[in-house]
Short mmCIF file of N, CA and C and ligand atoms in Angstrom, two decimals:
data_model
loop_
_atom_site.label_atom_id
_atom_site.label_comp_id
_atom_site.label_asym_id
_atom_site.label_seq_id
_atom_site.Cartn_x
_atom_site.Cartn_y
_atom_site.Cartn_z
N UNK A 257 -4.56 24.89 4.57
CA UNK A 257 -3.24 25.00 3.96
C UNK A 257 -3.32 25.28 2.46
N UNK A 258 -4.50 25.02 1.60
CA UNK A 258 -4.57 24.89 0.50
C UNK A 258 -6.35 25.86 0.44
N UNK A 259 -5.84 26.92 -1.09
CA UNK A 259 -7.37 27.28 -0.71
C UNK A 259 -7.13 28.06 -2.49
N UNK A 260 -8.77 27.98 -2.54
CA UNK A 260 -9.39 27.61 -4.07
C UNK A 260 -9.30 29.45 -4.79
N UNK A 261 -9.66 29.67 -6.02
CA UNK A 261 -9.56 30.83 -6.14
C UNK A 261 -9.99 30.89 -7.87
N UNK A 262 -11.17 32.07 -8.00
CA UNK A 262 -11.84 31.71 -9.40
C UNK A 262 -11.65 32.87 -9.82
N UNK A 263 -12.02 33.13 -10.84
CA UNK A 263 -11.49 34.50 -11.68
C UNK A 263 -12.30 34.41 -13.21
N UNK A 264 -13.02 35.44 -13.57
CA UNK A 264 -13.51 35.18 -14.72
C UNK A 264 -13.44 37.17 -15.30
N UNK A 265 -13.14 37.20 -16.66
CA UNK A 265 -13.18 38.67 -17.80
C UNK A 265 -13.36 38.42 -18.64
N UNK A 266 -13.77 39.69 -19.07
CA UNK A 266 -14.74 39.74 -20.37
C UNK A 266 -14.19 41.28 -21.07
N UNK A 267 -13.42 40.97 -22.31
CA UNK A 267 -13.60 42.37 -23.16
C UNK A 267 -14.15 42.35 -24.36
N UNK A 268 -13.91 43.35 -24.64
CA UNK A 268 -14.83 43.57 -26.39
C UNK A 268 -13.95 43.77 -27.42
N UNK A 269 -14.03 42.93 -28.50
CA UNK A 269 -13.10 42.87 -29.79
C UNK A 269 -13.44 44.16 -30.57
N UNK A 270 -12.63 44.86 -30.80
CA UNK A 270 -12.27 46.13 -31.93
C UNK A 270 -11.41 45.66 -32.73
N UNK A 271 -11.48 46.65 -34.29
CA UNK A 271 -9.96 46.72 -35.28
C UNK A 271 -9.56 47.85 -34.04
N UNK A 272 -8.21 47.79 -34.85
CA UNK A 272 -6.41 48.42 -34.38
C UNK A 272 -6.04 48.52 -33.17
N UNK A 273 -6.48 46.88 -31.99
CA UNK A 273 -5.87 46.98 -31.25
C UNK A 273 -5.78 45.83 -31.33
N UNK A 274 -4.35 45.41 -30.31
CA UNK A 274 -3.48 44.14 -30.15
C UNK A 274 -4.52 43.24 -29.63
N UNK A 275 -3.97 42.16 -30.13
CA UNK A 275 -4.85 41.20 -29.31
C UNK A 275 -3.79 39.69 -28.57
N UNK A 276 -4.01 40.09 -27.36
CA UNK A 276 -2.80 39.73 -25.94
C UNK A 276 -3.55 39.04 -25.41
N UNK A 277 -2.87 37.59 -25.08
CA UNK A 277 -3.49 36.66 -24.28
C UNK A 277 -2.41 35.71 -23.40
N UNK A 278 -2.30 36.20 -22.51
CA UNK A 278 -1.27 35.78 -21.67
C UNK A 278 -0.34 36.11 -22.07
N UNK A 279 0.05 37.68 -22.22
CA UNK A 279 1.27 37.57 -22.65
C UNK A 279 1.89 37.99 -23.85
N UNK A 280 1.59 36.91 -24.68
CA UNK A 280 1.45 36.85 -26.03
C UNK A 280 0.62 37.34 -27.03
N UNK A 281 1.07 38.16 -28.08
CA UNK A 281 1.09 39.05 -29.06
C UNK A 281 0.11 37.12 -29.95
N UNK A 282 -1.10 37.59 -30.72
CA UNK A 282 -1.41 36.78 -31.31
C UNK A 282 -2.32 37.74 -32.68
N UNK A 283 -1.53 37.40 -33.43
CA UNK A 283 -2.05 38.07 -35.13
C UNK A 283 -3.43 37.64 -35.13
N UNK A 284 -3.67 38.77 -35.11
CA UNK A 284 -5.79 38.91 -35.86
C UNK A 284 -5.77 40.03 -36.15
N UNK A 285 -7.17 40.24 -36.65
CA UNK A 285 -7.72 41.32 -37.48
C UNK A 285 -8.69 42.23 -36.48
N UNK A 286 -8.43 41.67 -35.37
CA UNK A 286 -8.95 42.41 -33.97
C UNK A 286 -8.41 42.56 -32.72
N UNK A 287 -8.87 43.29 -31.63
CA UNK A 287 -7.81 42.91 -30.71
C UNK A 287 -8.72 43.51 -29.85
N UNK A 288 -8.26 43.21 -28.31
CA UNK A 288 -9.11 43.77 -27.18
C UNK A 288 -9.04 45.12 -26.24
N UNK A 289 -10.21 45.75 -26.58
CA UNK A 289 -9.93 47.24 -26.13
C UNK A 289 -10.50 47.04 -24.62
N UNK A 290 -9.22 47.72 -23.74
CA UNK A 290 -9.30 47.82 -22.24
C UNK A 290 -8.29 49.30 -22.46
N UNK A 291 -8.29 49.34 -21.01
CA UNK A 291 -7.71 50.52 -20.26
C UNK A 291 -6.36 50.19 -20.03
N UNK A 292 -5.84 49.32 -19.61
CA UNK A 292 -4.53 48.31 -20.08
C UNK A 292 -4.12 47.82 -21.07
N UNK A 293 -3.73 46.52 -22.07
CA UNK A 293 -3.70 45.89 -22.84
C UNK A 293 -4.54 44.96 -23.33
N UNK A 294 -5.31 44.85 -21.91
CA UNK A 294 -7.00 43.93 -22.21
C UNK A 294 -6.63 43.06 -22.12
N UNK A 295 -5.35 42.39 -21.73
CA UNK A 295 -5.07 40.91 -21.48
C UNK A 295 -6.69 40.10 -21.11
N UNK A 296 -7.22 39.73 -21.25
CA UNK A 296 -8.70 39.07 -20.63
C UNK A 296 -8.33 38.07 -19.90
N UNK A 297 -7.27 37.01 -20.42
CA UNK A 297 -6.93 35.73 -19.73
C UNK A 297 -5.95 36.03 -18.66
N UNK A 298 -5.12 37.10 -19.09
CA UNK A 298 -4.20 37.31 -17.53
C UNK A 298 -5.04 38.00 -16.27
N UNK A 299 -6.03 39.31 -17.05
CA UNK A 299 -7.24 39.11 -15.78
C UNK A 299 -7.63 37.98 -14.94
N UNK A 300 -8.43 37.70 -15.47
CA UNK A 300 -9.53 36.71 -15.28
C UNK A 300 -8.08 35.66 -14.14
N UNK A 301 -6.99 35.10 -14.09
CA UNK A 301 -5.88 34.61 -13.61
C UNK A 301 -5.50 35.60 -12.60
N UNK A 302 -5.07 36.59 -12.14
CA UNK A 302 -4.99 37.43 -11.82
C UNK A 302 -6.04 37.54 -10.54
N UNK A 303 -7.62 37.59 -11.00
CA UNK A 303 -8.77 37.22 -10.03
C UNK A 303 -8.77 36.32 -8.96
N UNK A 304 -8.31 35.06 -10.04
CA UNK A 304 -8.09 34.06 -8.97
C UNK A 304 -7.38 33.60 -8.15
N UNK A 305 -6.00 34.37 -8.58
CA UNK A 305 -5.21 34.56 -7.64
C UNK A 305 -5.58 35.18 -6.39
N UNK A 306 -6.15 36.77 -6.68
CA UNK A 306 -6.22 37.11 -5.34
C UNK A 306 -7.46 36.72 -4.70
N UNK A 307 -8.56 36.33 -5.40
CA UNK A 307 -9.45 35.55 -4.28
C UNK A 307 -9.11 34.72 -4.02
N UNK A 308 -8.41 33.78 -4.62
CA UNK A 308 -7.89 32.70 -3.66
C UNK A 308 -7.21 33.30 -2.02
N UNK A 309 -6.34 34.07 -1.97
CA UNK A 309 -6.27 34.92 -0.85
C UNK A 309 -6.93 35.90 0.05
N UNK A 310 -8.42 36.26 -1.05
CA UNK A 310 -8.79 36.54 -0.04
C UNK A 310 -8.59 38.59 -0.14
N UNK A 311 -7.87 38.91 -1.50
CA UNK A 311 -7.17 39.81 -1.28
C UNK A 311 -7.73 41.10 -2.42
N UNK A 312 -9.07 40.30 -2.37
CA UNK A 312 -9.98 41.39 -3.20
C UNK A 312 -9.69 41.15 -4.86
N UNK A 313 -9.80 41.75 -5.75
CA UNK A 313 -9.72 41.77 -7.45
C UNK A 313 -9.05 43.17 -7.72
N UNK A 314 -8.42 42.54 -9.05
CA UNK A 314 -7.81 43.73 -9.97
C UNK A 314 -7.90 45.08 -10.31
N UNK A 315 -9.64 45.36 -9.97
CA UNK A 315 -9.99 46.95 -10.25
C UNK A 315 -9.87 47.14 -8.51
N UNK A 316 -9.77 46.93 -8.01
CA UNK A 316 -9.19 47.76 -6.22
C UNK A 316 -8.11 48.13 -6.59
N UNK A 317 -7.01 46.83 -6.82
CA UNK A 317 -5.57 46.87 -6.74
C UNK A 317 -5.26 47.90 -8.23
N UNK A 318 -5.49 47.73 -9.12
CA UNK A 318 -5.23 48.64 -10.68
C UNK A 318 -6.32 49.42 -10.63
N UNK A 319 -6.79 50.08 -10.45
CA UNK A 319 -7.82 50.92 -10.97
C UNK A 319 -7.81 51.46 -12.06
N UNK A 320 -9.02 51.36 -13.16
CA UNK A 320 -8.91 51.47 -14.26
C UNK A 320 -9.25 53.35 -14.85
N UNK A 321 -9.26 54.05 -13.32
CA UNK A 321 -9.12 55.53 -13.26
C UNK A 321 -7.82 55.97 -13.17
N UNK A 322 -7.25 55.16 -12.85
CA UNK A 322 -5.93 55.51 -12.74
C UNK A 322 -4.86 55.64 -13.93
N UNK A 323 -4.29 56.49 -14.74
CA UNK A 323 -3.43 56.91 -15.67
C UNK A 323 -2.20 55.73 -15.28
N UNK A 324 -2.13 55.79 -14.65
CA UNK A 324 -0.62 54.88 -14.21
C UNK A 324 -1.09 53.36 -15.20
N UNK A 325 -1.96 52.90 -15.23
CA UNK A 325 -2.41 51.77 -15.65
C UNK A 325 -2.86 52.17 -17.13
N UNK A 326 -2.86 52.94 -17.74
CA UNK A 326 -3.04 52.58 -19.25
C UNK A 326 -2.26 52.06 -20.12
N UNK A 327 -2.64 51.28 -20.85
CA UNK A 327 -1.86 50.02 -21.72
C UNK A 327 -1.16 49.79 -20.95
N UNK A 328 -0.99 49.20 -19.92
CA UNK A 328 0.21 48.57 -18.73
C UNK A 328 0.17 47.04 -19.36
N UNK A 329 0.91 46.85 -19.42
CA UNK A 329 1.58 45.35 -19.75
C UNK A 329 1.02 44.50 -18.56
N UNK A 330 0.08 43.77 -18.59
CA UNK A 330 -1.04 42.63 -17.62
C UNK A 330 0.31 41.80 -17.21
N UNK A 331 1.55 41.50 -17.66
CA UNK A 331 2.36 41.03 -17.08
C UNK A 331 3.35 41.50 -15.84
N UNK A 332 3.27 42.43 -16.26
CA UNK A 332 3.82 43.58 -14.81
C UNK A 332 3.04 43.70 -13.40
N UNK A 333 1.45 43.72 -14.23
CA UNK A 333 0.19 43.67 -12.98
C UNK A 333 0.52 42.28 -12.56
N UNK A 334 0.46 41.25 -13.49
CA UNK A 334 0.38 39.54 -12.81
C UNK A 334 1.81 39.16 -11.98
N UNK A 335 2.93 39.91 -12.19
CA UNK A 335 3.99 39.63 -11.22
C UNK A 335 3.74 40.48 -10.20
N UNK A 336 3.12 41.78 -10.08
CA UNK A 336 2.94 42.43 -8.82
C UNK A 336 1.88 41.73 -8.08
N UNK A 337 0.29 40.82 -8.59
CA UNK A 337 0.12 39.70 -8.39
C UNK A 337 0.75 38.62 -7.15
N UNK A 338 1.70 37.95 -8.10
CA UNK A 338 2.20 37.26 -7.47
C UNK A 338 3.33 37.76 -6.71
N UNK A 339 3.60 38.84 -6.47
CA UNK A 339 4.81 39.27 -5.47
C UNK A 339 3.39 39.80 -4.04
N UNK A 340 2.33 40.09 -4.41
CA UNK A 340 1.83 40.30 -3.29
C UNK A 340 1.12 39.12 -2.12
N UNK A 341 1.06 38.13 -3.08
CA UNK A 341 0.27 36.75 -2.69
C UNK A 341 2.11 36.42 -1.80
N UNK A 342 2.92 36.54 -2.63
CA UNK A 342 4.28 35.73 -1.69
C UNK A 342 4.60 36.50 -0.34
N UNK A 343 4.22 37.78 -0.20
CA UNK A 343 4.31 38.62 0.90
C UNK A 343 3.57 38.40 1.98
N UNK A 344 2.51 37.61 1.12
CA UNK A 344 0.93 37.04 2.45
C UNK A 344 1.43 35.41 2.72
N UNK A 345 2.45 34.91 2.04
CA UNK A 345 2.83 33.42 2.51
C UNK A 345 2.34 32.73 2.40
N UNK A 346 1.94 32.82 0.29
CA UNK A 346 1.20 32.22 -0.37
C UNK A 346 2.28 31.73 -1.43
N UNK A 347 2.16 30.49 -2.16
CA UNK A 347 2.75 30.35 -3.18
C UNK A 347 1.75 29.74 -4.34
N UNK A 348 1.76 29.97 -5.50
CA UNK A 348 0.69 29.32 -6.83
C UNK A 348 0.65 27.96 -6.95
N UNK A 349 -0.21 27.09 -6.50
CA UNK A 349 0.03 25.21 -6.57
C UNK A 349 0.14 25.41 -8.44
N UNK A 350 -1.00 25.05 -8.52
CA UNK A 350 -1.23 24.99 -10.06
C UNK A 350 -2.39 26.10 -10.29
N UNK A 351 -2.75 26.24 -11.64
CA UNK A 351 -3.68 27.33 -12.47
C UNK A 351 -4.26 26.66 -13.91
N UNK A 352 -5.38 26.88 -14.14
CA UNK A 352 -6.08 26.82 -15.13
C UNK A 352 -7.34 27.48 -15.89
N UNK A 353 -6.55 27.96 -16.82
CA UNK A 353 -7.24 29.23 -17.19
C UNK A 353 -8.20 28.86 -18.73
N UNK A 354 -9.55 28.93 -19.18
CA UNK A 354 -10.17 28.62 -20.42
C UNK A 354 -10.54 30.10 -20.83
N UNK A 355 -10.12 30.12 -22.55
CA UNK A 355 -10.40 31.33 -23.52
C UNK A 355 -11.31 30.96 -23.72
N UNK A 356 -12.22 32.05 -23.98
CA UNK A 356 -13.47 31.24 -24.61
C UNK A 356 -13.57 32.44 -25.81
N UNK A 357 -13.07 31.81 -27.14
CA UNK A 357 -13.26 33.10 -28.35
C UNK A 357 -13.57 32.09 -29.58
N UNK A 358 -14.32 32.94 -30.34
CA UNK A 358 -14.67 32.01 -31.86
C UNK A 358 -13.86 32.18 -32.42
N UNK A 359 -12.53 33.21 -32.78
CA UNK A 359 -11.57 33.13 -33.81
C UNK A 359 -10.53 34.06 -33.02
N UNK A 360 -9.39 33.93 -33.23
CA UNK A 360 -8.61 33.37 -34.19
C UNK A 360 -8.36 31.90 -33.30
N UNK A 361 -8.18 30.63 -34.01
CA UNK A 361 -7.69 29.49 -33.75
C UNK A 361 -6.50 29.56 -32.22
N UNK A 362 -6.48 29.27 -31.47
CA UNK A 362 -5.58 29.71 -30.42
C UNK A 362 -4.72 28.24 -30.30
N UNK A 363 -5.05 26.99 -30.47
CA UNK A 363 -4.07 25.80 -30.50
C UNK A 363 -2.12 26.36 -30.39
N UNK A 364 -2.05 27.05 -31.51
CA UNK A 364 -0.38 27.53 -31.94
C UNK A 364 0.09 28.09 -31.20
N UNK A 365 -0.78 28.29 -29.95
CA UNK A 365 -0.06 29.73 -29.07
C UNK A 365 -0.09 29.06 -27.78
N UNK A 366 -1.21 27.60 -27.46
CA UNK A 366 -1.22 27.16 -26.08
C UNK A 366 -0.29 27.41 -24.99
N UNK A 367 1.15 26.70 -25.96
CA UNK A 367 2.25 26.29 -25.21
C UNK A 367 2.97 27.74 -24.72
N UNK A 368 3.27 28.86 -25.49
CA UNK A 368 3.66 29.80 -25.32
C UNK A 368 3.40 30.62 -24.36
N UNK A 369 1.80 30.74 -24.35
CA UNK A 369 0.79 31.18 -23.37
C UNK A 369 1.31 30.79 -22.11
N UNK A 370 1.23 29.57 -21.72
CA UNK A 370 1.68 28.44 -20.53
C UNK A 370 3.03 29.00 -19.81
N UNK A 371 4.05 29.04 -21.17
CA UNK A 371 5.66 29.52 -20.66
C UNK A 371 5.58 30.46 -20.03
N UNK A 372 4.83 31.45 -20.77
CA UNK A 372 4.89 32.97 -20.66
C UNK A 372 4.21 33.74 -19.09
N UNK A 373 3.24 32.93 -19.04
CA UNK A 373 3.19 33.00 -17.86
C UNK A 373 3.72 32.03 -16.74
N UNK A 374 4.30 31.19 -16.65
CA UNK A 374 4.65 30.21 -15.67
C UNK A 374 5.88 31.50 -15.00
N UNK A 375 6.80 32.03 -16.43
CA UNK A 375 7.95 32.10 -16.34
C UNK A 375 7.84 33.58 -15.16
N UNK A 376 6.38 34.47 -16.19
CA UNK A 376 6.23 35.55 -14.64
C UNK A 376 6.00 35.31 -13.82
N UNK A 377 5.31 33.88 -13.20
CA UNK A 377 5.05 33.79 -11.81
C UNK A 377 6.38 32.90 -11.08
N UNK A 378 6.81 32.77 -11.90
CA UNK A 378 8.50 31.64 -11.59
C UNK A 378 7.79 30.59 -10.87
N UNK A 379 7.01 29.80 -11.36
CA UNK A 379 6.57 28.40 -11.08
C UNK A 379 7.02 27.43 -12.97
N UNK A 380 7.10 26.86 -12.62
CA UNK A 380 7.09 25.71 -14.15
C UNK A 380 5.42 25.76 -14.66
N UNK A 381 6.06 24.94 -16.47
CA UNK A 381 4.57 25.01 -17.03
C UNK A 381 4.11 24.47 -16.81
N UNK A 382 4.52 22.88 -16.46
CA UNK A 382 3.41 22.39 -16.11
C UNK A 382 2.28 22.40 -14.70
N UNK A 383 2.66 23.43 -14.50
CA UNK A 383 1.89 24.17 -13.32
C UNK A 383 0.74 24.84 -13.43
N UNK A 384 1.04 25.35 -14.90
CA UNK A 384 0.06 26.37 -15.42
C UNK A 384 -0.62 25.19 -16.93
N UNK A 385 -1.90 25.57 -17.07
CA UNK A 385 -2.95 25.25 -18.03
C UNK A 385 -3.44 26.09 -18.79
N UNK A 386 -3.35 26.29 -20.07
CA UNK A 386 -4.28 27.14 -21.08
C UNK A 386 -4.86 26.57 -21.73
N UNK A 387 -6.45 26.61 -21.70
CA UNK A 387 -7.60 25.71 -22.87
C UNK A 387 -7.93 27.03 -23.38
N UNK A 388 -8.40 26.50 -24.78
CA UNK A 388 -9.81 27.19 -25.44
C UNK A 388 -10.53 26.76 -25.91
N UNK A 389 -11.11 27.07 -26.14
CA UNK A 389 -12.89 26.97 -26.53
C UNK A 389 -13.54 27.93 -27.62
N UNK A 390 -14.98 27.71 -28.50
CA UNK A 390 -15.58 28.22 -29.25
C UNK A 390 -16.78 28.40 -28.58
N UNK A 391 -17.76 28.84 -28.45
CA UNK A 391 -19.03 28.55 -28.35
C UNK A 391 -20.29 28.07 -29.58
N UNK A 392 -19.48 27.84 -30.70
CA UNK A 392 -20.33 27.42 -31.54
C UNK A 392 -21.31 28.63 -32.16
N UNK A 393 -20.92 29.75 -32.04
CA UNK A 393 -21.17 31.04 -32.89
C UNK A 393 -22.20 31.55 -32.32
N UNK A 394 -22.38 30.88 -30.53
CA UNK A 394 -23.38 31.48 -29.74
C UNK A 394 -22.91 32.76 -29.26
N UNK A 395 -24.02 33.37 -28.86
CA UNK A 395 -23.08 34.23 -27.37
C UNK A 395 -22.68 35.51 -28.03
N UNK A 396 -22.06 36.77 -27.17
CA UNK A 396 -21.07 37.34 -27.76
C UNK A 396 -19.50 37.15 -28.07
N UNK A 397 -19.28 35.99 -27.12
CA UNK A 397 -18.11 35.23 -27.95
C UNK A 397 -18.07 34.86 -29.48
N UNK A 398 -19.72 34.23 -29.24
CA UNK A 398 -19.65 33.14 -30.58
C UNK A 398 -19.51 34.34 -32.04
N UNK A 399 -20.29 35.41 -31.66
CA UNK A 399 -20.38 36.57 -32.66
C UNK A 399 -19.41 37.76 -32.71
N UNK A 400 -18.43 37.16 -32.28
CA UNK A 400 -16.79 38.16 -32.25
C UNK A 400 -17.06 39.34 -31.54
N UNK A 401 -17.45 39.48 -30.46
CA UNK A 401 -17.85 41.10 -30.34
C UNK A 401 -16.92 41.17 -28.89
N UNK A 402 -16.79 39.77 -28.05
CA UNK A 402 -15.32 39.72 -27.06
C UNK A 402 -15.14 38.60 -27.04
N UNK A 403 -14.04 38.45 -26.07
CA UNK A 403 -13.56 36.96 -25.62
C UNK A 403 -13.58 37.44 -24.29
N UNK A 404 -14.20 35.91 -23.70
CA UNK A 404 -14.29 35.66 -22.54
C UNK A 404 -13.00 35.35 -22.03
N UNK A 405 -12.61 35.06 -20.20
CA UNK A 405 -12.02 33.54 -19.97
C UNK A 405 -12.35 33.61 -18.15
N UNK A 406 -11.86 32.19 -17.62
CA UNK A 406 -11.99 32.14 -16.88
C UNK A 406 -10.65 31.29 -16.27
N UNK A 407 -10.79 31.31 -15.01
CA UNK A 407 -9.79 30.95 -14.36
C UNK A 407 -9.96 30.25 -12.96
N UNK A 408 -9.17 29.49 -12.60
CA UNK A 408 -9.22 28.84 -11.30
C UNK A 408 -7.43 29.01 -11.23
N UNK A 409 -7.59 28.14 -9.41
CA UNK A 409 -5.97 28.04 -9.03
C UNK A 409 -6.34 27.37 -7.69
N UNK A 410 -5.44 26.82 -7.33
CA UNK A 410 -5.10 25.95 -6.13
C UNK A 410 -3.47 27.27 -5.53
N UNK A 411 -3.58 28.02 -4.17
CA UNK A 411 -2.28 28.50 -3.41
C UNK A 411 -2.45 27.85 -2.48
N UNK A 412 -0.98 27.64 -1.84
CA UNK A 412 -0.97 26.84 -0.69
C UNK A 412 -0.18 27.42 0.08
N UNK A 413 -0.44 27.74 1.22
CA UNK A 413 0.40 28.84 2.57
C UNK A 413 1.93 28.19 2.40
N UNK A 414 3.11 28.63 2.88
CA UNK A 414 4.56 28.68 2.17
C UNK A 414 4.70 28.11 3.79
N UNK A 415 4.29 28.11 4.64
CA UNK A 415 4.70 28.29 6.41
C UNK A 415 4.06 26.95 6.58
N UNK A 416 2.84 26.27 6.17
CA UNK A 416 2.28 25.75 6.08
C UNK A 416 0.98 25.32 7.47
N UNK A 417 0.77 26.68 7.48
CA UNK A 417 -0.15 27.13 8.30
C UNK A 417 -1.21 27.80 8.05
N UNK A 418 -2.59 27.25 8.56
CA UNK A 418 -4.18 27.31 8.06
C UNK A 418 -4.31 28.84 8.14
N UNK A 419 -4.88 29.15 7.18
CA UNK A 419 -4.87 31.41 7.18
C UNK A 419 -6.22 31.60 7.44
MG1 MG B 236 -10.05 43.05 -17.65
#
């Protein structure tokens, strides 16, 4: 009735592009270059959604050959997301997603992050979790060159019948 679902992305920090994390527009002096908007954390969420179902990952469903998907708003992908998981007679229990970036400070944006997506998947926030993390200037996190994140989720069949 209940089944697990992990999700982990990785992009690379450039100047003069946005830098989007769930959603949310967050001021730096870098930002993440993808084929979309580079959301990393709505990826990586996104993953675990559909493995939790079972329903393959993001480059099947978006293909990043595909023109239709450049700079696409990761929020449009994460409600088509969750409109495809509700079609399989799935609904989102809870989600918890960790940034893993050395700068910019992400604390100011937690809550926003949380709304912003709860509100596309139309579950409440406290449903949804956003941490971050530093690595302590390890890594290519630690040396600004991307931000990681990862993700988990608990869906639970809507019929309430074993899939
Ligand atoms: Mg990605």
């Amino acid at each position: 009735m209940i089944r697990i679902g992990h999700g982990m992305d990785v992009h690379r920090l450039v100047p003069e592009r946005k830098l989007i994390l769930c959603g949310v527009e967050i001021p730096h002096t870098l930002g993440l270059l993808g084929h979309s908007d580079a959301d990393v954390a709505a990826h990586a969420l996104m993953d675990a959604m559909l493995g939790a179902a079972a329903l393959g990952d993001i480059g099947k469903l978006f293909p990043d050959t595909d023109e239709k998907y450049r700079g696409a708003d990761s929020m449009m992908l994460l409600q088509q997301v969750a409109e495809l998981l509700h079609g399989e007679g799935y609904a989102l229990s809870n989600a918890d997603i960790t940034i893993v970036a050395q700068r910019p400070k992400l604390r100011p944006y937690i809550d926003s992050m949380r709304h912003r997506l709860a509100q596309v998947l139309g579950v409440q926030d406290s449903q949804i979790s956003v941490k971050a993390t530093t690595t302590e200037h390890l890594g290519f996190e630690g040396k600004e060159e991307g931000i990681s994140a990862h993700a988990v989720c608990l869906i639970a069949s809507t019929d309430g019948a074993e899939k």
